[in-house]
mmCIF file of C-alpha atoms and ligand atoms in Angstrom:
data_model
loop_
_atom_site.group_PDB
_atom_site.id
_atom_site.type_symbol
_atom_site.label_atom_id
_atom_site.label_comp_id
_atom_site.label_asym_id
_atom_site.label_seq_id
_atom_site.Cartn_x
_atom_site.Cartn_y
_atom_site.Cartn_z
ATOM 1 C CA UNK P 1 85.390 149.303 72.333
ATOM 2 C CA UNK P 2 88.118 151.467 74.361
ATOM 3 C CA UNK P 3 91.419 151.300 72.539
ATOM 4 C CA UNK P 4 94.100 150.417 75.243
ATOM 5 C CA UNK P 5 97.778 150.598 74.729
ATOM 6 C CA UNK P 6 100.290 148.588 76.459
ATOM 7 C CA UNK P 7 103.644 150.259 76.159
ATOM 8 C CA UNK P 8 106.348 147.372 77.306
ATOM 9 C CA UNK P 9 106.791 143.973 76.631
ATOM 10 C CA UNK P 10 108.387 142.371 79.610
ATOM 11 C CA UNK P 11 106.681 140.923 82.514
ATOM 12 C CA UNK P 12 104.591 143.794 83.399
ATOM 13 C CA UNK P 13 103.089 144.674 79.838
ATOM 14 C CA UNK P 14 102.599 141.248 79.015
ATOM 15 C CA UNK P 15 100.772 140.075 82.447
ATOM 16 C CA UNK P 16 98.473 143.734 82.032
ATOM 17 C CA UNK P 17 97.611 142.533 78.171
ATOM 18 C CA UNK P 18 96.736 139.343 79.528
ATOM 19 C CA UNK P 19 94.408 139.908 81.809
ATOM 20 C CA UNK P 20 93.141 142.724 79.606
ATOM 21 C CA UNK P 21 92.716 140.474 77.374
ATOM 22 C CA UNK P 22 91.034 137.653 79.119
ATOM 23 C CA UNK P 23 88.320 140.571 80.185
ATOM 24 C CA UNK P 24 87.592 141.345 76.564
ATOM 25 C CA UNK P 25 89.451 144.296 76.261
ATOM 26 C CA UNK P 26 92.414 142.882 74.178
ATOM 27 C CA UNK P 27 94.770 146.030 74.058
ATOM 28 C CA UNK P 28 97.699 146.870 71.580
ATOM 29 C CA UNK P 29 101.174 145.833 72.862
ATOM 30 C CA UNK P 30 103.686 148.379 71.464
ATOM 31 C CA UNK P 31 107.033 146.110 72.205
ATOM 32 C CA UNK P 32 109.781 148.571 72.884
ATOM 33 C CA UNK P 33 113.421 148.400 72.244
ATOM 34 C CA UNK P 34 113.857 145.693 74.323
ATOM 35 C CA UNK P 35 111.151 142.950 73.007
ATOM 36 C CA UNK P 36 110.348 140.983 76.098
ATOM 37 C CA UNK P 37 112.074 143.081 78.432
ATOM 38 C CA UNK P 38 115.103 142.825 80.883
ATOM 39 C CA UNK P 39 114.646 138.914 81.139
ATOM 40 C CA UNK P 40 115.492 138.236 77.707
ATOM 41 C CA UNK P 41 118.985 139.054 78.392
ATOM 42 C CA UNK P 42 119.264 136.798 81.711
ATOM 43 C CA UNK P 43 120.036 133.073 81.510
ATOM 44 C CA UNK P 44 118.227 130.763 84.352
ATOM 45 C CA UNK P 45 115.327 132.383 86.170
ATOM 46 C CA UNK P 46 115.208 130.235 89.495
ATOM 47 C CA UNK P 47 112.714 132.558 91.418
ATOM 48 C CA UNK P 48 109.856 133.058 88.833
ATOM 49 C CA UNK P 49 107.391 130.094 90.951
ATOM 50 C CA UNK P 50 105.761 127.779 88.924
ATOM 51 C CA UNK P 51 109.373 126.264 87.706
ATOM 52 C CA UNK P 52 110.579 123.853 89.814
ATOM 53 C CA UNK P 53 113.587 123.218 87.607
ATOM 54 C CA UNK P 54 114.163 126.984 86.436
ATOM 55 C CA UNK P 55 113.477 128.402 83.056
ATOM 56 C CA UNK P 56 115.984 130.629 81.062
ATOM 57 C CA UNK P 57 114.063 134.446 80.679
ATOM 58 C CA UNK P 58 113.798 133.894 76.899
ATOM 59 C CA UNK P 59 112.061 130.723 77.350
ATOM 60 C CA UNK P 60 109.676 132.611 80.056
ATOM 61 C CA UNK P 61 109.153 135.448 78.012
ATOM 62 C CA UNK P 62 108.275 133.572 74.780
ATOM 63 C CA UNK P 63 105.767 131.752 76.905
ATOM 64 C CA UNK P 64 104.033 134.759 78.329
ATOM 65 C CA UNK P 65 103.978 136.148 74.766
ATOM 66 C CA UNK P 66 101.972 133.043 73.143
ATOM 67 C CA UNK P 67 99.771 133.101 76.205
ATOM 68 C CA UNK P 68 98.998 137.193 75.619
ATOM 69 C CA UNK P 69 98.228 136.395 71.707
ATOM 70 C CA UNK P 70 95.857 133.061 72.062
ATOM 71 C CA UNK P 71 93.692 135.549 74.061
ATOM 72 C CA UNK P 72 93.883 137.947 71.498
ATOM 73 C CA UNK P 73 96.431 140.832 72.115
ATOM 74 C CA UNK P 74 98.015 142.417 69.432
ATOM 75 C CA UNK P 75 101.906 142.593 69.807
ATOM 76 C CA UNK P 76 103.183 145.147 67.542
ATOM 77 C CA UNK P 77 106.915 145.335 67.055
ATOM 78 C CA UNK P 78 107.763 149.353 67.308
ATOM 79 C CA UNK P 79 108.358 151.948 70.212
ATOM 80 C CA UNK P 80 107.335 155.141 71.178
ATOM 81 C CA UNK P 81 108.761 158.163 70.234
ATOM 82 C CA UNK P 82 106.388 161.268 71.576
ATOM 83 C CA UNK P 83 103.471 161.416 73.689
ATOM 84 C CA UNK P 84 100.933 163.588 74.468
ATOM 85 C CA UNK P 85 98.883 163.200 77.610
ATOM 86 C CA UNK P 86 97.281 166.090 77.815
ATOM 87 C CA UNK P 87 93.929 165.395 76.540
ATOM 88 C CA UNK P 88 91.962 162.009 76.036
ATOM 89 C CA UNK P 89 92.233 160.108 73.826
ATOM 90 C CA UNK P 90 96.207 160.767 74.434
ATOM 91 C CA UNK P 91 98.176 160.847 71.304
ATOM 92 C CA UNK P 92 101.215 158.726 70.750
ATOM 93 C CA UNK P 93 103.645 158.728 68.083
ATOM 94 C CA UNK P 94 105.619 155.882 67.204
ATOM 95 C CA UNK P 95 108.597 155.357 65.339
ATOM 96 C CA UNK P 96 107.267 153.289 62.587
ATOM 97 C CA UNK P 97 103.063 153.115 62.489
ATOM 98 C CA UNK P 98 102.529 156.828 62.926
ATOM 99 C CA UNK P 99 99.947 158.265 65.401
ATOM 100 C CA UNK P 100 97.853 156.484 67.623
ATOM 101 C CA UNK P 101 94.956 157.345 70.040
ATOM 102 C CA UNK P 102 94.618 155.649 73.122
ATOM 103 C CA UNK P 103 91.566 155.797 75.578
ATOM 104 C CA UNK P 104 94.120 154.300 78.184
ATOM 105 C CA UNK P 105 97.174 153.871 78.564
ATOM 106 C CA UNK P 106 99.459 151.188 80.445
ATOM 107 C CA UNK P 107 102.845 152.123 80.937
ATOM 108 C CA UNK P 108 105.414 149.196 81.107
ATOM 109 C CA UNK P 109 108.318 150.089 79.835
ATOM 110 C CA UNK P 110 110.920 148.995 82.399
ATOM 111 C CA UNK P 111 113.964 150.540 82.987
ATOM 112 C CA UNK P 112 117.773 150.683 81.289
ATOM 113 C CA UNK P 113 121.164 149.801 82.453
ATOM 114 C CA UNK P 114 123.422 152.866 83.253
ATOM 115 C CA UNK P 115 126.608 153.554 81.712
ATOM 116 C CA UNK P 116 129.235 155.850 83.878
ATOM 117 C CA UNK P 117 129.686 158.125 80.918
ATOM 118 C CA UNK P 118 133.317 158.022 80.198
ATOM 119 C CA UNK P 119 134.923 159.291 77.227
ATOM 120 C CA UNK P 120 135.147 156.188 75.540
ATOM 121 C CA UNK P 121 132.430 153.998 76.887
ATOM 122 C CA UNK P 122 129.997 154.690 74.521
ATOM 123 C CA UNK P 123 131.756 154.873 71.420
ATOM 124 C CA UNK P 124 133.391 151.188 72.107
ATOM 125 C CA UNK P 125 129.778 149.997 73.355
ATOM 126 C CA UNK P 126 128.317 151.180 70.079
ATOM 127 C CA UNK P 127 131.092 149.657 67.858
ATOM 128 C CA UNK P 128 130.590 146.257 69.454
ATOM 129 C CA UNK P 129 133.973 147.200 70.899
ATOM 130 C CA UNK P 130 134.193 145.327 74.109
ATOM 131 C CA UNK P 131 131.830 147.352 76.526
ATOM 132 C CA UNK P 132 128.773 146.113 77.257
ATOM 133 C CA UNK P 133 125.847 145.914 79.961
ATOM 134 C CA UNK P 134 124.579 142.642 79.202
ATOM 135 C CA UNK P 135 126.755 139.637 80.247
ATOM 136 C CA UNK P 136 124.146 137.235 78.495
ATOM 137 C CA UNK P 137 124.148 138.793 75.622
ATOM 138 C CA UNK P 138 128.158 139.398 75.101
ATOM 139 C CA UNK P 139 129.721 137.003 77.341
ATOM 140 C CA UNK P 140 130.476 134.333 74.664
ATOM 141 C CA UNK P 141 132.590 136.779 73.059
ATOM 142 C CA UNK P 142 135.315 136.800 75.776
ATOM 143 C CA UNK P 143 136.299 133.444 75.446
ATOM 144 C CA UNK P 144 139.798 132.751 77.848
ATOM 145 C CA UNK P 145 140.194 136.694 78.051
ATOM 146 C CA UNK P 146 140.454 139.029 81.049
ATOM 147 C CA UNK P 147 137.748 141.184 81.178
ATOM 148 C CA UNK P 148 135.914 143.519 84.170
ATOM 149 C CA UNK P 149 132.554 144.203 85.416
ATOM 150 C CA UNK P 150 132.072 147.250 87.283
ATOM 151 C CA UNK P 151 129.417 147.590 90.156
ATOM 152 C CA UNK P 152 128.385 146.233 93.811
ATOM 153 C CA UNK P 153 124.781 145.168 93.742
ATOM 154 C CA UNK P 154 123.397 141.715 92.873
ATOM 155 C CA UNK P 155 123.618 142.156 89.218
ATOM 156 C CA UNK P 156 127.489 142.739 89.451
ATOM 157 C CA UNK P 157 127.815 139.430 91.255
ATOM 158 C CA UNK P 158 125.625 137.326 88.682
ATOM 159 C CA UNK P 159 127.541 138.784 85.962
ATOM 160 C CA UNK P 160 130.676 138.399 86.853
ATOM 161 C CA UNK P 161 130.027 134.824 88.122
ATOM 162 C CA UNK P 162 128.151 134.119 84.693
ATOM 163 C CA UNK P 163 131.424 135.658 82.928
ATOM 164 C CA UNK P 164 133.750 132.980 84.214
ATOM 165 C CA UNK P 165 132.184 130.519 82.112
ATOM 166 C CA UNK P 166 133.734 131.749 79.213
ATOM 167 C CA UNK P 167 136.476 134.524 80.542
ATOM 168 C CA UNK P 168 139.720 133.139 82.145
ATOM 169 C CA UNK P 169 139.753 135.997 84.517
ATOM 170 C CA UNK P 170 137.271 138.189 85.778
ATOM 171 C CA UNK P 171 137.907 141.700 87.628
ATOM 172 C CA UNK P 172 135.296 143.137 89.727
ATOM 173 C CA UNK P 173 135.507 146.437 90.290
ATOM 174 C CA UNK P 174 133.644 148.426 93.353
ATOM 175 C CA UNK P 175 134.011 152.031 94.315
ATOM 176 C CA UNK P 176 133.367 150.968 98.342
ATOM 177 C CA UNK P 177 134.739 148.366 100.249
ATOM 178 C CA UNK P 178 131.583 146.765 100.738
ATOM 179 C CA UNK P 179 128.938 145.455 98.720
ATOM 180 C CA UNK P 180 125.241 145.903 98.718
ATOM 181 C CA UNK P 181 124.724 142.485 96.823
ATOM 182 C CA UNK P 182 122.722 139.910 98.853
ATOM 183 C CA UNK P 183 124.996 137.879 100.961
ATOM 184 C CA UNK P 184 124.589 134.358 98.740
ATOM 185 C CA UNK P 185 125.658 136.067 95.457
ATOM 186 C CA UNK P 186 128.679 137.828 97.453
ATOM 187 C CA UNK P 187 129.602 134.639 98.592
ATOM 188 C CA UNK P 188 129.225 132.988 94.872
ATOM 189 C CA UNK P 189 131.377 135.589 93.563
ATOM 190 C CA UNK P 190 134.658 135.654 96.628
ATOM 191 C CA UNK P 191 134.247 131.678 96.150
ATOM 192 C CA UNK P 192 135.191 131.632 92.704
ATOM 193 C CA UNK P 193 138.796 131.510 91.971
ATOM 194 C CA UNK P 194 138.126 133.274 88.476
ATOM 195 C CA UNK P 195 137.086 136.374 90.182
ATOM 196 C CA UNK P 196 139.456 138.942 91.109
ATOM 197 C CA UNK P 197 137.896 141.711 93.538
ATOM 198 C CA UNK P 198 139.059 145.705 93.199
ATOM 199 C CA UNK P 199 137.671 147.454 95.978
ATOM 200 C CA UNK P 200 138.140 151.231 96.355
ATOM 201 C CA UNK P 201 138.328 151.812 93.015
ATOM 202 C CA UNK P 202 136.651 153.872 89.892
ATOM 203 C CA UNK P 203 137.107 153.308 86.002
ATOM 204 C CA UNK P 204 138.256 156.980 84.628
ATOM 205 C CA UNK P 205 138.225 155.776 80.936
ATOM 206 C CA UNK P 206 138.198 152.834 78.761
ATOM 207 C CA UNK P 207 140.961 152.431 77.106
ATOM 208 C CA UNK P 208 141.592 151.231 73.184
ATOM 209 C CA UNK P 209 140.625 152.531 69.468
ATOM 210 C CA UNK P 210 138.386 149.892 67.755
ATOM 211 C CA UNK P 211 138.471 147.159 70.719
ATOM 212 C CA UNK P 212 138.916 147.624 74.140
ATOM 213 C CA UNK P 213 142.761 147.200 75.652
ATOM 214 C CA UNK P 214 142.244 148.200 78.949
ATOM 215 C CA UNK P 215 140.592 150.311 81.749
ATOM 216 C CA UNK P 216 142.204 153.710 83.632
ATOM 217 C CA UNK P 217 141.342 152.836 87.190
ATOM 218 C CA UNK P 218 141.729 155.388 90.100
ATOM 219 C CA UNK P 219 141.833 153.912 93.792
ATOM 220 C CA UNK P 220 140.044 156.126 95.737
ATOM 221 C CA UNK P 221 141.806 155.099 99.018
ATOM 222 C CA UNK P 222 145.324 155.847 97.820
ATOM 223 C CA UNK P 223 144.286 158.076 94.596
ATOM 224 C CA UNK P 224 147.005 156.068 92.816
ATOM 225 C CA UNK P 225 146.165 155.318 89.444
ATOM 226 C CA UNK P 226 146.349 152.417 86.747
ATOM 227 C CA UNK P 227 145.662 150.384 83.766
ATOM 228 C CA UNK P 228 144.365 147.435 84.002
ATOM 229 C CA UNK P 229 144.752 145.450 80.818
ATOM 230 C CA UNK P 230 141.264 143.493 79.999
ATOM 231 C CA UNK P 231 139.747 143.127 76.404
ATOM 232 C CA UNK P 232 136.136 143.534 77.793
ATOM 233 C CA UNK P 233 134.509 145.777 80.217
ATOM 234 C CA UNK P 234 130.552 144.885 81.436
ATOM 235 C CA UNK P 235 128.817 147.567 83.513
ATOM 236 C CA UNK P 236 126.360 146.654 85.861
ATOM 237 C CA UNK P 237 125.858 149.875 88.188
ATOM 238 C CA UNK P 238 121.770 149.862 87.977
ATOM 239 C CA UNK P 239 119.282 150.851 85.379
ATOM 240 C CA UNK P 240 117.244 154.263 84.438
ATOM 241 C CA UNK P 241 113.005 154.145 84.503
ATOM 242 C CA UNK P 242 112.487 154.671 80.636
ATOM 243 C CA UNK P 243 109.956 157.395 80.752
ATOM 244 C CA UNK P 244 111.643 159.890 78.146
ATOM 245 C CA UNK P 245 108.575 160.132 75.726
ATOM 246 C CA UNK P 246 106.398 161.093 79.058
ATOM 247 C CA UNK P 247 108.993 163.613 80.637
ATOM 248 C CA UNK P 248 107.245 166.198 82.349
ATOM 249 C CA UNK P 249 103.426 165.164 81.999
ATOM 250 C CA UNK P 250 103.682 162.441 84.640
ATOM 251 C CA UNK P 251 104.656 162.975 88.253
ATOM 252 C CA UNK P 252 108.206 161.054 88.914
ATOM 253 C CA UNK P 253 110.483 160.707 92.071
ATOM 254 C CA UNK P 254 113.696 161.913 92.517
ATOM 255 C CA UNK P 255 115.759 158.920 90.441
ATOM 256 C CA UNK P 256 112.886 159.488 87.536
ATOM 257 C CA UNK P 257 110.516 156.467 88.643
ATOM 258 C CA UNK P 258 106.830 156.986 87.620
ATOM 259 C CA UNK P 259 105.108 157.818 91.111
ATOM 260 C CA UNK P 260 101.642 155.788 91.427
ATOM 261 C CA UNK P 261 98.991 156.288 94.015
ATOM 262 C CA UNK P 262 99.880 154.072 97.126
ATOM 263 C CA UNK P 263 98.371 150.705 96.706
ATOM 264 C CA UNK P 264 97.428 150.839 93.144
ATOM 265 C CA UNK P 265 98.826 151.330 89.603
ATOM 266 C CA UNK P 266 97.485 155.008 89.022
ATOM 267 C CA UNK P 267 99.653 157.386 87.997
ATOM 268 C CA UNK P 268 99.256 161.324 88.401
ATOM 269 C CA UNK P 269 97.332 161.216 85.079
ATOM 270 C CA UNK P 270 93.938 159.735 85.154
ATOM 271 C CA UNK P 271 93.860 157.120 82.751
ATOM 272 C CA UNK P 272 97.757 156.458 82.683
ATOM 273 C CA UNK P 273 98.635 153.560 84.702
ATOM 274 C CA UNK P 274 101.991 152.170 85.299
ATOM 275 C CA UNK P 275 103.621 148.804 85.968
ATOM 276 C CA UNK P 276 106.766 146.883 86.118
ATOM 277 C CA UNK P 277 110.442 148.537 86.945
ATOM 278 C CA UNK P 278 109.269 151.878 85.378
ATOM 279 C CA UNK P 279 107.789 152.547 88.491
ATOM 280 C CA UNK P 280 109.573 150.516 90.713
ATOM 281 C CA UNK P 281 113.140 150.927 92.098
ATOM 282 C CA UNK P 282 112.735 148.748 95.082
ATOM 283 C CA UNK P 283 111.571 145.221 94.434
ATOM 284 C CA UNK P 284 112.208 145.102 90.428
ATOM 285 C CA UNK P 285 111.541 141.157 90.065
ATOM 286 C CA UNK P 286 109.686 139.317 87.575
ATOM 287 C CA UNK P 287 107.362 138.787 89.691
ATOM 288 C CA UNK P 288 106.737 141.709 91.193
ATOM 289 C CA UNK P 289 106.349 143.267 87.669
ATOM 290 C CA UNK P 290 103.882 140.844 86.567
ATOM 291 C CA UNK P 291 101.932 141.422 89.713
ATOM 292 C CA UNK P 292 101.986 145.294 89.117
ATOM 293 C CA UNK P 293 100.983 144.208 85.387
ATOM 294 C CA UNK P 294 97.878 142.244 86.707
ATOM 295 C CA UNK P 295 97.162 145.509 88.829
ATOM 296 C CA UNK P 296 97.153 147.861 85.960
ATOM 297 C CA UNK P 297 95.122 145.745 84.002
ATOM 298 C CA UNK P 298 92.429 145.775 86.922
ATOM 299 C CA UNK P 299 92.726 149.271 87.743
ATOM 300 C CA UNK P 300 92.499 150.413 84.272
ATOM 301 C CA UNK P 301 89.671 148.178 83.558
ATOM 302 C CA UNK P 302 87.495 149.799 86.145
ATOM 303 C CA UNK P 303 88.697 153.119 84.973
ATOM 304 C CA UNK P 304 87.083 152.653 81.704
ATOM 305 C CA UNK P 305 83.774 150.872 83.415
ATOM 306 C CA UNK P 306 83.631 154.195 85.301
ATOM 307 C CA UNK P 307 84.260 156.472 82.286
ATOM 308 C CA UNK P 308 81.863 155.034 80.247
ATOM 309 C CA UNK P 309 79.227 155.255 83.003
ATOM 310 C CA UNK P 310 80.175 158.996 83.565
ATOM 311 C CA UNK P 311 83.241 159.133 85.216
HETATM 312 P P1 NDP T 401 121.931 148.379 92.220
HETATM 313 O O1 NDP T 401 121.325 149.799 92.194
HETATM 314 O O2 NDP T 401 121.519 147.531 93.224
HETATM 315 O O3 NDP T 401 123.611 147.892 92.303
HETATM 316 C C1 NDP T 401 124.649 149.026 91.619
HETATM 317 C C2 NDP T 401 125.968 149.135 91.923
HETATM 318 O O4 NDP T 401 126.231 150.073 91.062
HETATM 319 C C3 NDP T 401 125.933 149.820 93.386
HETATM 320 O O5 NDP T 401 127.006 148.588 93.981
HETATM 321 C C4 NDP T 401 126.584 150.851 93.259
HETATM 322 O O6 NDP T 401 127.517 151.157 94.178
HETATM 323 C C5 NDP T 401 127.670 150.771 91.902
HETATM 324 N N1 NDP T 401 127.128 152.017 91.094
HETATM 325 C C6 NDP T 401 126.190 153.171 90.984
HETATM 326 N N2 NDP T 401 126.575 153.637 89.903
HETATM 327 C C7 NDP T 401 128.146 153.669 90.183
HETATM 328 C C8 NDP T 401 128.956 154.823 89.186
HETATM 329 N N3 NDP T 401 128.756 155.919 88.593
HETATM 330 N N4 NDP T 401 130.377 154.400 89.584
HETATM 331 C C9 NDP T 401 130.810 152.798 90.129
HETATM 332 N N5 NDP T 401 129.927 152.550 91.003
HETATM 333 C C10 NDP T 401 128.257 152.956 90.841
HETATM 334 O O7 NDP T 401 121.743 147.659 90.841
HETATM 335 P P2 NDP T 401 121.964 146.267 90.436
HETATM 336 O O8 NDP T 401 121.433 146.293 89.186
HETATM 337 O O9 NDP T 401 122.815 145.754 90.908
HETATM 338 O O10 NDP T 401 120.487 145.643 91.155
HETATM 339 C C11 NDP T 401 119.255 146.128 91.317
HETATM 340 C C12 NDP T 401 118.179 145.180 91.769
HETATM 341 O O11 NDP T 401 117.418 143.930 91.108
HETATM 342 C C13 NDP T 401 118.509 145.067 92.950
HETATM 343 O O12 NDP T 401 117.560 145.351 94.143
HETATM 344 C C14 NDP T 401 119.163 143.672 93.406
HETATM 345 O O13 NDP T 401 118.785 142.574 94.082
HETATM 346 C C15 NDP T 401 117.806 142.987 92.061
HETATM 347 N N6 NDP T 401 118.517 141.897 91.171
HETATM 348 C C16 NDP T 401 118.537 140.817 91.926
HETATM 349 C C17 NDP T 401 119.082 139.598 91.236
HETATM 350 C C18 NDP T 401 118.686 138.174 92.019
HETATM 351 O O14 NDP T 401 118.120 138.112 92.823
HETATM 352 N N7 NDP T 401 119.203 137.461 90.817
HETATM 353 C C19 NDP T 401 120.086 139.508 89.978
HETATM 354 C C20 NDP T 401 120.197 140.890 89.814
HETATM 355 C C21 NDP T 401 119.576 142.368 90.364
HETATM 356 P P3 NDP T 401 127.392 151.340 95.847
HETATM 357 O O15 NDP T 401 127.185 150.307 96.465
HETATM 358 O O16 NDP T 401 128.219 152.012 95.961
HETATM 359 O O17 NDP T 401 126.262 152.892 95.896
#
């Protein structure tokens, strides 16, 4: 029996594991740093088919996980640190479990939130001092406080709107004078009396020692700078694909997303398949991640079958 390893436990990884398990090829799933993937950091999911009244991200992922386990996949709390794809079986070094060998790999490691790279940003994020890239996780701590979100996409709109449940005021800071977010989400944010938009502005630093006390802002049109007094700062400026252990071993595009052969999940390395956000900078939806997870399982199954008949 082939040893198939699925990396990542979001909709892509779990759907791949489900299909493989049901094909009598139960894989080992390495959960990764964000068990359940990005959906575990969202609230209501209204666009996943099959839930007439919506479902929360964590509930949806819990259900997917239970379904996968029912068919025999093994889900391991561990993360891949290093990978050697130069020969088969592939060698993977995990954080806790040492070295493992894999006949095939499904890479479903997703993408991680981006930060601005400001002098105090990481420090205040790691210390829990008020910098966050997950409104769902941390919004609760900002009851009746004035906070800020940076970004101009759907995530920024969604997070700013969500944060008004707790905060007394949410500043939405964007570097341009128009948003790339979808019309309906922009309208929702604009109509919210607790949200104030600050256009044409960049955040130059996060201020505060132990806790965020404000943001140093610069208006890109007037070049004027000023301090915005806020106690929380949420980043919503997109994501970076999680390919760290595979750097230089798989073909990627200019933004680091894994390249797959058109219409398939085959990567540049035979036996390695990619699904979900790690290879998708266009759709990035739970349902498309699940769809490509299914494709990866089928591609993997057929590829292994072909290998067993001599390739
Ligand atoms: P996007 O890439 O769509 O948007 C990122 C935003 O951050 C842009 O407005 C960009 O500005 C801004 N930005 C990027 N880098 C910087 C920087 N260094 N300084 C300041 N601003 C910066 O990412 P999202 O996470 O918003 O969305 C990703 C995908 O997920 C999209 O396809 C989106 O539609 C989807 N999505 C859908 C949701 C839903 O339907 N419920 C919810 C959330 C996301 P600029 O515009 O100037 O480039």
